[in-house]
Coordinates of N, CA and C in Angstrom, one line a residue:
M1 N 134.2 116.0 65.4 CA 134.4 114.7 66.1 C 133.7 113.6 65.3
E2 N 134.4 112.6 65.0 CA 133.7 111.5 64.3 C 133.5 110.4 65.3
K3 N 132.3 109.7 65.2 CA 132.0 108.7 66.1 C 131.5 107.4 65.5
E4 N 131.6 106.3 66.2 CA 131.1 105.1 65.7 C 130.6 104.3 66.9
I5 N 129.4 103.7 66.8 CA 128.9 102.9 67.9 C 128.6 101.5 67.3
T6 N 129.1 100.5 68.0 CA 128.9 99.1 67.6 C 128.2 98.4 68.7
E7 N 127.6 97.3 68.4 CA 126.7 96.6 69.4 C 127.2 95.1 69.6
E8 N 127.2 94.6 70.8 CA 127.4 93.2 71.1 C 126.2 92.8 71.9
K9 N 125.5 91.7 71.5 CA 124.3 91.2 72.2 C 124.7 90.0 73.1
G10 N 124.3 90.1 74.3 CA 124.4 89.0 75.2 C 123.1 88.4 75.5
A11 N 123.0 87.7 76.6 CA 121.7 87.0 77.0 C 120.6 88.0 77.0
D12 N 120.6 88.9 78.0 CA 119.5 89.9 78.1 C 120.1 91.3 78.2
I13 N 121.3 91.5 77.8 CA 121.9 92.8 77.9 C 122.5 93.2 76.5
N14 N 122.5 94.5 76.3 CA 123.2 95.0 75.1 C 124.4 95.8 75.5
V15 N 125.5 95.5 75.0 CA 126.8 96.1 75.3 C 127.2 96.9 74.0
Y16 N 127.5 98.1 74.1 CA 127.9 99.0 73.0 C 129.3 99.5 73.2
E17 N 130.0 99.9 72.1 CA 131.2 100.5 72.2 C 131.2 101.8 71.3
A18 N 131.4 102.9 71.9 CA 131.4 104.2 71.1 C 132.9 104.5 70.9
S19 N 133.3 104.7 69.7 CA 134.6 105.1 69.4 C 134.5 106.5 68.7
F20 N 135.5 107.3 69.0 CA 135.4 108.7 68.5 C 136.8 109.3 68.2
N21 N 136.8 110.3 67.3 CA 137.9 111.1 67.0 C 137.6 112.5 67.5
I22 N 138.5 113.1 68.3 CA 138.4 114.4 68.8 C 139.4 115.3 68.2
S23 N 139.1 116.5 67.9 CA 139.9 117.5 67.3 C 141.3 117.5 67.9
P24 N 142.4 117.5 67.0 CA 143.7 117.5 67.5 C 144.2 118.9 68.0
F25 N 143.3 119.9 67.8 CA 143.6 121.3 68.2 C 143.3 121.6 69.7
L26 N 142.7 120.6 70.4 CA 142.4 120.8 71.8 C 143.6 120.7 72.7
N27 N 143.7 121.5 73.7 CA 144.8 121.3 74.7 C 144.4 120.2 75.6
E28 N 145.4 119.8 76.5 CA 145.1 118.6 77.4 C 143.9 118.9 78.3
E29 N 143.8 120.1 78.8 CA 142.6 120.4 79.7 C 141.3 120.2 78.9
A30 N 141.2 120.8 77.7 CA 140.0 120.7 76.9 C 139.7 119.3 76.5
L31 N 140.7 118.5 76.2 CA 140.6 117.1 75.8 C 140.0 116.3 77.0
A32 N 140.5 116.5 78.2 CA 140.0 115.8 79.4 C 138.6 116.2 79.6
Q33 N 138.3 117.5 79.5 CA 136.9 117.9 79.7 C 135.9 117.3 78.7
E34 N 136.3 117.2 77.4 CA 135.5 116.6 76.3 C 135.3 115.1 76.6
F35 N 136.3 114.4 77.0 CA 136.2 113.0 77.3 C 135.3 112.8 78.5
G36 N 135.4 113.7 79.5 CA 134.6 113.6 80.7 C 133.1 113.9 80.4
N37 N 132.9 114.8 79.5 CA 131.5 115.2 79.1 C 130.8 114.0 78.4
I38 N 131.6 113.2 77.6 CA 131.0 112.1 76.9 C 130.6 111.0 78.0
K39 N 131.5 110.8 78.9 CA 131.2 109.8 80.0 C 130.0 110.3 80.9
E40 N 130.0 111.6 81.1 CA 128.9 112.1 82.0 C 127.6 112.0 81.2
N41 N 127.5 112.2 79.9 CA 126.3 112.0 79.2 C 125.8 110.6 79.3
L42 N 126.7 109.6 79.2 CA 126.3 108.2 79.3 C 125.7 108.0 80.7
N43 N 126.4 108.5 81.7 CA 125.8 108.3 83.1 C 124.5 108.9 83.2
K44 N 124.2 110.1 82.7 CA 122.9 110.7 82.8 C 121.8 109.9 82.1
M45 N 122.2 109.1 81.1 CA 121.2 108.4 80.3 C 121.1 106.9 80.8
G46 N 121.7 106.7 82.0 CA 121.5 105.4 82.7 C 122.4 104.3 82.2
A47 N 123.5 104.7 81.6 CA 124.5 103.6 81.1 C 125.3 103.1 82.2
I48 N 125.7 101.9 82.1 CA 126.7 101.3 83.0 C 128.0 101.2 82.2
L49 N 129.0 102.0 82.7 CA 130.3 102.0 82.0 C 131.1 100.7 82.3
I50 N 131.6 100.1 81.3 CA 132.4 98.9 81.4 C 133.9 99.1 81.4
S51 N 134.3 99.8 80.3 CA 135.7 100.2 80.2 C 135.9 101.3 79.2
D52 N 137.1 101.9 79.2 CA 137.3 103.0 78.2 C 138.8 103.1 77.9
Q53 N 139.1 103.9 76.9 CA 140.4 104.3 76.6 C 140.5 105.8 76.4
Y54 N 141.3 106.4 77.3 CA 141.4 107.9 77.2 C 142.0 108.2 75.8
P55 N 141.5 109.3 75.2 CA 141.9 109.6 73.8 C 143.4 109.8 73.7
K56 N 144.0 109.2 72.6 CA 145.4 109.3 72.4 C 145.6 109.8 71.0
P57 N 146.7 110.6 70.7 CA 147.0 111.1 69.4 C 147.1 110.0 68.4
L58 N 146.5 110.2 67.2 CA 146.5 109.2 66.1 C 146.7 109.9 64.8
E59 N 147.5 109.4 64.0 CA 147.7 109.8 62.6 C 146.6 109.1 61.8
L60 N 145.7 109.9 61.1 CA 144.6 109.3 60.4 C 145.1 108.7 59.1
A61 N 144.4 107.6 58.6 CA 144.8 107.0 57.4 C 144.4 107.8 56.2
Y62 N 143.4 108.7 56.4 CA 143.0 109.6 55.3 C 142.5 110.9 55.9
T63 N 142.5 112.0 55.1 CA 142.0 113.3 55.6 C 140.5 113.2 55.8
M64 N 140.1 113.7 57.0 CA 138.7 113.8 57.3 C 138.3 115.3 57.3
E65 N 137.0 115.5 56.9 CA 136.5 116.9 56.9 C 135.3 117.0 57.9
R66 N 135.2 118.1 58.6 CA 134.1 118.4 59.5 C 133.8 119.9 59.5
V67 N 132.6 120.2 59.5 CA 132.2 121.6 59.6 C 132.1 122.0 61.1
I68 N 132.9 123.0 61.5 CA 133.0 123.5 62.8 C 132.8 125.0 62.8
A69 N 131.8 125.5 63.5 CA 131.5 126.9 63.5 C 131.4 127.5 62.1
N70 N 130.6 126.8 61.3 CA 130.4 127.1 59.9 C 131.6 127.2 59.0
K71 N 132.7 126.5 59.3 CA 133.9 126.5 58.5 C 134.2 125.0 58.3
K72 N 134.6 124.7 57.1 CA 135.0 123.3 56.8 C 136.5 123.1 57.3
Q73 N 136.7 122.2 58.2 CA 138.0 121.9 58.7 C 138.5 120.6 58.2
K74 N 139.8 120.4 57.9 CA 140.4 119.2 57.4 C 141.3 118.7 58.5
F75 N 141.3 117.4 58.7 CA 142.1 116.8 59.8 C 142.9 115.6 59.2
N76 N 144.2 115.6 59.6 CA 145.0 114.4 59.3 C 145.4 113.7 60.5
Q77 N 145.1 114.3 61.7 CA 145.4 113.7 63.0 C 144.2 113.9 63.9
A78 N 144.1 113.2 64.9 CA 143.0 113.3 65.9 C 143.4 112.6 67.2
F79 N 142.6 112.9 68.2 CA 142.7 112.1 69.4 C 141.6 111.0 69.3
F80 N 142.1 109.7 69.4 CA 141.1 108.6 69.3 C 140.9 108.0 70.6
G81 N 139.6 107.8 71.0 CA 139.3 107.1 72.2 C 138.1 106.3 72.0
W82 N 137.7 105.5 73.1 CA 136.5 104.7 73.0 C 136.0 104.4 74.4
I83 N 134.7 104.1 74.5 CA 134.0 103.7 75.7 C 133.1 102.6 75.5
K84 N 133.2 101.6 76.3 CA 132.4 100.4 76.2 C 131.3 100.5 77.4
F85 N 130.1 100.3 77.1 CA 129.0 100.5 78.1 C 127.8 99.7 77.8
E86 N 126.9 99.6 78.8 CA 125.7 98.9 78.7 C 124.6 99.9 78.8
I87 N 123.5 99.9 78.0 CA 122.5 100.9 78.0 C 121.2 100.3 77.3
D88 N 120.1 100.8 77.6 CA 118.9 100.4 76.9 C 118.7 101.2 75.6
A89 N 117.8 100.7 74.8 CA 117.7 101.3 73.4 C 117.3 102.8 73.4
T90 N 116.5 103.2 74.4 CA 116.1 104.6 74.5 C 117.3 105.5 74.8
G91 N 118.1 105.1 75.8 CA 119.3 105.8 76.2 C 120.3 105.8 75.1
L92 N 120.4 104.8 74.3 CA 121.4 104.7 73.2 C 121.0 105.7 72.2
A93 N 119.7 105.8 71.8 CA 119.3 106.8 70.8 C 119.6 108.2 71.2
S94 N 119.4 108.5 72.5 CA 119.7 109.9 73.0 C 121.2 110.2 73.0
F95 N 122.0 109.2 73.4 CA 123.4 109.3 73.5 C 124.0 109.5 72.1
E96 N 123.5 108.8 71.1 CA 124.0 108.9 69.7 C 123.6 110.3 69.2
S97 N 122.4 110.8 69.5 CA 122.0 112.1 69.1 C 122.9 113.2 69.7
S98 N 123.3 113.0 71.0 CA 124.1 114.0 71.6 C 125.6 114.0 71.0
L99 N 126.1 112.9 70.6 CA 127.4 112.8 70.0 C 127.4 113.5 68.7
K100 N 126.4 113.3 67.9 CA 126.3 113.9 66.5 C 126.1 115.4 66.6
A101 N 125.5 115.9 67.6 CA 125.3 117.3 67.8 C 126.6 118.1 68.3
D102 N 127.5 117.3 68.8 CA 128.7 117.9 69.4 C 129.7 118.2 68.3
E103 N 130.1 119.5 68.1 CA 131.1 119.8 67.1 C 132.4 119.2 67.5

C-alpha cells in the first residue's frame, strides 16, 4: 500500500489528506475492511473525519514495487482512495506510522 499525506493549514487547525493505493488483489470484502481499518485508526487517534473517497480501481502510470510477506510484488493497478481529516501533530505521527507498517 502506498500512501501520501498532505497538509493544509487554517487559522488554528491542521487539515490533512491521506491518499493511498491498496493492492488490486483484494476482493470487495477485504477492500472494504482495509478502508474501514484506516478510518478506524484515525478515529482512535482523535481525528475528525471531513470527507473521503472509497478506493476505486486505477491503472497506475508506472509499475510500483512493494515487499509483502518477504516477496517483492509489482503492481500496474491499484485501488486508489483518500481521506481528509483534522488531527493534532501527535496523532498524525502515530497515524502515519500505522500506515507505513501496514503491508
